[in-house]
Amino acid sequence: MKEQPTNHTGGPLLEQRFRQYLSAFDGKKKDFSEVEHLFDALSHKDFYETTNNSQQQQTVSREQTKAIHSMYFAMGTSATLIHYRRISLHTIDISYHLFNDQLDIVVRQLSSRMQNSIVGRSRCPVGKLHWTTMANNRLRLMRQNVQPYHI
């Protein structure tokens, strides 16, 4: 009996989905409903994100993430992929640059994958520009009653 090869990584499909979603951040202002199907294809139904800073760890839900992404799309945010690397069977190291008139940050995340979707992400600090911008955005997001974090 011939043994069937097992595809444990599922990588190409997930990377394609991530690149499609990131390319939607093209600098044009848009409603999140136009790209929500891309987010849904990329993010597992139990998706969460954890941010770490020097004082506390914060977990953000899938719905909170959608609200923040919605704000970024409404601001006409652009994104440029810096790197996408699978570093283990279920972990991906992703870095990208987000920018618009009010925001200019580099984001680095370690993402956990399950069933060809991202189920969890942990944000990693990327220099002073990231933390300065994050502090300024926290103030703006708090005024809008949105949980402060970056994607």
mmCIF file of N, CA and C in Angstrom, residues 13-64:
data_model
loop_
_atom_site.group_PDB
_atom_site.id
_atom_site.type_symbol
_atom_site.label_atom_id
_atom_site.label_comp_id
_atom_site.label_asym_id
_atom_site.label_seq_id
_atom_site.Cartn_x
_atom_site.Cartn_y
_atom_site.Cartn_z
ATOM 1 N N LEU A 13 -1.147 28.427 0.688
ATOM 2 C CA LEU A 13 -2.492 28.983 0.715
ATOM 3 C C LEU A 13 -2.609 30.078 1.774
ATOM 4 N N LEU A 14 -2.081 29.842 2.952
ATOM 5 C CA LEU A 14 -2.153 30.843 4.015
ATOM 6 C C LEU A 14 -1.354 32.085 3.639
ATOM 7 N N GLU A 15 -0.172 31.886 3.085
ATOM 8 C CA GLU A 15 0.633 33.051 2.664
ATOM 9 C C GLU A 15 -0.099 33.843 1.580
ATOM 10 N N GLN A 16 -0.725 33.152 0.659
ATOM 11 C CA GLN A 16 -1.486 33.827 -0.389
ATOM 12 C C GLN A 16 -2.625 34.652 0.221
ATOM 13 N N ARG A 17 -3.342 34.075 1.168
ATOM 14 C CA ARG A 17 -4.425 34.801 1.833
ATOM 15 C C ARG A 17 -3.899 36.035 2.564
ATOM 16 N N PHE A 18 -2.761 35.888 3.251
ATOM 17 C CA PHE A 18 -2.182 37.025 3.965
ATOM 18 C C PHE A 18 -1.797 38.128 2.985
ATOM 19 N N ARG A 19 -1.133 37.757 1.901
ATOM 20 C CA ARG A 19 -0.713 38.755 0.908
ATOM 21 C C ARG A 19 -1.913 39.451 0.274
ATOM 22 N N GLN A 20 -2.998 38.715 0.027
ATOM 23 C CA GLN A 20 -4.207 39.326 -0.529
ATOM 24 C C GLN A 20 -4.787 40.346 0.450
ATOM 25 N N TYR A 21 -4.850 39.968 1.729
ATOM 26 C CA TYR A 21 -5.400 40.886 2.721
ATOM 27 C C TYR A 21 -4.512 42.119 2.866
ATOM 28 N N LEU A 22 -3.210 41.921 2.944
ATOM 29 C CA LEU A 22 -2.292 43.048 3.098
ATOM 30 C C LEU A 22 -2.363 43.974 1.875
ATOM 31 N N SER A 23 -2.530 43.401 0.687
ATOM 32 C CA SER A 23 -2.608 44.238 -0.518
ATOM 33 C C SER A 23 -3.878 45.092 -0.543
ATOM 34 N N ALA A 24 -4.885 44.717 0.225
ATOM 35 C CA ALA A 24 -6.097 45.536 0.314
ATOM 36 C C ALA A 24 -5.803 46.876 0.985
ATOM 37 N N PHE A 25 -4.724 46.939 1.775
ATOM 38 C CA PHE A 25 -4.277 48.202 2.365
ATOM 39 C C PHE A 25 -3.483 48.944 1.283
ATOM 40 N N ASP A 26 -4.206 49.511 0.323
ATOM 41 C CA ASP A 26 -3.583 50.105 -0.856
ATOM 42 C C ASP A 26 -3.572 51.632 -0.847
ATOM 43 N N GLY A 27 -3.906 52.238 0.286
ATOM 44 C CA GLY A 27 -3.896 53.693 0.390
ATOM 45 C C GLY A 27 -5.214 54.349 0.013
ATOM 46 N N LYS A 28 -6.170 53.566 -0.451
ATOM 47 C CA LYS A 28 -7.479 54.106 -0.816
ATOM 48 C C LYS A 28 -8.430 53.920 0.366
ATOM 49 N N LYS A 29 -9.170 54.955 0.683
ATOM 50 C CA LYS A 29 -10.143 54.853 1.772
ATOM 51 C C LYS A 29 -11.255 53.922 1.330
ATOM 52 N N LYS A 30 -11.615 52.994 2.241
ATOM 53 C CA LYS A 30 -12.675 52.050 1.902
ATOM 54 C C LYS A 30 -13.384 51.575 3.159
ATOM 55 N N ASP A 31 -14.571 51.087 2.959
ATOM 56 C CA ASP A 31 -15.353 50.506 4.050
ATOM 57 C C ASP A 31 -14.870 49.079 4.281
ATOM 58 N N PHE A 32 -14.825 48.675 5.536
ATOM 59 C CA PHE A 32 -14.327 47.344 5.865
ATOM 60 C C PHE A 32 -15.155 46.239 5.209
ATOM 61 N N SER A 33 -16.420 46.499 4.966
ATOM 62 C CA SER A 33 -17.278 45.481 4.345
ATOM 63 C C SER A 33 -16.744 45.059 2.964
ATOM 64 N N GLU A 34 -15.971 45.928 2.308
ATOM 65 C CA GLU A 34 -15.397 45.607 1.004
ATOM 66 C C GLU A 34 -14.298 44.545 1.105
ATOM 67 N N VAL A 35 -13.659 44.434 2.269
ATOM 68 C CA VAL A 35 -12.519 43.520 2.427
ATOM 69 C C VAL A 35 -12.737 42.494 3.546
ATOM 70 N N GLU A 36 -13.890 42.522 4.164
ATOM 71 C CA GLU A 36 -14.153 41.622 5.284
ATOM 72 C C GLU A 36 -14.014 40.154 4.888
ATOM 73 N N HIS A 37 -14.394 39.808 3.666
ATOM 74 C CA HIS A 37 -14.255 38.415 3.210
ATOM 75 C C HIS A 37 -12.786 37.974 3.202
ATOM 76 N N LEU A 38 -11.856 38.898 2.934
ATOM 77 C CA LEU A 38 -10.431 38.574 2.966
ATOM 78 C C LEU A 38 -9.970 38.331 4.409
ATOM 79 N N PHE A 39 -10.442 39.167 5.331
ATOM 80 C CA PHE A 39 -10.127 38.982 6.749
ATOM 81 C C PHE A 39 -10.669 37.640 7.229
ATOM 82 N N ASP A 40 -11.913 37.329 6.861
ATOM 83 C CA ASP A 40 -12.536 36.075 7.296
ATOM 84 C C ASP A 40 -11.804 34.855 6.747
ATOM 85 N N ALA A 41 -11.303 34.950 5.519
ATOM 86 C CA ALA A 41 -10.566 33.831 4.922
ATOM 87 C C ALA A 41 -9.213 33.627 5.603
ATOM 88 N N LEU A 42 -8.631 34.709 6.100
ATOM 89 C CA LEU A 42 -7.313 34.656 6.726
ATOM 90 C C LEU A 42 -7.368 34.280 8.203
ATOM 91 N N SER A 43 -8.365 34.781 8.916
ATOM 92 C CA SER A 43 -8.408 34.663 10.374
ATOM 93 C C SER A 43 -9.358 33.568 10.828
ATOM 94 N N HIS A 44 -8.866 32.690 11.659
ATOM 95 C CA HIS A 44 -9.648 31.603 12.241
ATOM 96 C C HIS A 44 -10.815 32.180 13.045
ATOM 97 N N LYS A 45 -11.892 31.425 13.182
ATOM 98 C CA LYS A 45 -13.058 31.913 13.934
ATOM 99 C C LYS A 45 -12.732 32.187 15.396
ATOM 100 N N ASP A 46 -11.695 31.550 15.940
ATOM 101 C CA ASP A 46 -11.277 31.772 17.326
ATOM 102 C C ASP A 46 -10.054 32.689 17.412
ATOM 103 N N PHE A 47 -9.851 33.527 16.406
ATOM 104 C CA PHE A 47 -8.690 34.401 16.330
ATOM 105 C C PHE A 47 -8.583 35.312 17.561
ATOM 106 N N TYR A 48 -7.352 35.549 17.980
ATOM 107 C CA TYR A 48 -7.059 36.524 19.040
ATOM 108 C C TYR A 48 -5.668 37.094 18.772
ATOM 109 N N GLU A 49 -5.379 38.227 19.372
ATOM 110 C CA GLU A 49 -4.044 38.815 19.273
ATOM 111 C C GLU A 49 -3.597 39.240 20.657
ATOM 112 N N THR A 50 -2.336 39.008 20.932
ATOM 113 C CA THR A 50 -1.747 39.411 22.203
ATOM 114 C C THR A 50 -0.688 40.458 21.932
ATOM 115 N N THR A 51 -0.783 41.573 22.631
ATOM 116 C CA THR A 51 0.243 42.600 22.531
ATOM 117 C C THR A 51 1.007 42.622 23.838
ATOM 118 N N ASN A 52 2.291 42.811 23.735
ATOM 119 C CA ASN A 52 3.139 42.870 24.922
ATOM 120 C C ASN A 52 3.855 44.207 24.934
ATOM 121 N N ASN A 53 3.765 44.896 26.041
ATOM 122 C CA ASN A 53 4.624 46.055 26.220
ATOM 123 C C ASN A 53 5.264 45.915 27.594
ATOM 124 N N SER A 54 6.033 46.881 27.974
ATOM 125 C CA SER A 54 6.808 46.740 29.206
ATOM 126 C C SER A 54 5.939 46.669 30.457
ATOM 127 N N GLN A 55 4.675 47.086 30.359
ATOM 128 C CA GLN A 55 3.864 47.143 31.563
ATOM 129 C C GLN A 55 2.761 46.103 31.643
ATOM 130 N N GLN A 56 2.254 45.650 30.513
ATOM 131 C CA GLN A 56 1.161 44.691 30.572
ATOM 132 C C GLN A 56 1.019 43.918 29.275
ATOM 133 N N GLN A 57 0.289 42.831 29.379
ATOM 134 C CA GLN A 57 -0.038 42.032 28.210
ATOM 135 C C GLN A 57 -1.520 42.234 27.966
ATOM 136 N N GLN A 58 -1.897 42.393 26.704
ATOM 137 C CA GLN A 58 -3.285 42.670 26.365
ATOM 138 C C GLN A 58 -3.737 41.709 25.276
ATOM 139 N N THR A 59 -4.908 41.103 25.459
ATOM 140 C CA THR A 59 -5.462 40.205 24.453
ATOM 141 C C THR A 59 -6.629 40.902 23.773
ATOM 142 N N VAL A 60 -6.648 40.815 22.446
ATOM 143 C CA VAL A 60 -7.652 41.486 21.630
ATOM 144 C C VAL A 60 -8.419 40.422 20.848
ATOM 145 N N SER A 61 -9.733 40.530 20.826
ATOM 146 C CA SER A 61 -10.582 39.540 20.153
ATOM 147 C C SER A 61 -10.652 39.776 18.645
ATOM 148 N N ARG A 62 -11.258 38.846 17.972
ATOM 149 C CA ARG A 62 -11.452 38.935 16.520
ATOM 150 C C ARG A 62 -12.299 40.161 16.164
ATOM 151 N N GLU A 63 -13.366 40.407 16.904
ATOM 152 C CA GLU A 63 -14.249 41.545 16.623
ATOM 153 C C GLU A 63 -13.554 42.875 16.896
ATOM 154 N N GLN A 64 -12.741 42.930 17.944
ATOM 155 C CA GLN A 64 -11.977 44.144 18.223
ATOM 156 C C GLN A 64 -10.962 44.395 17.108
#
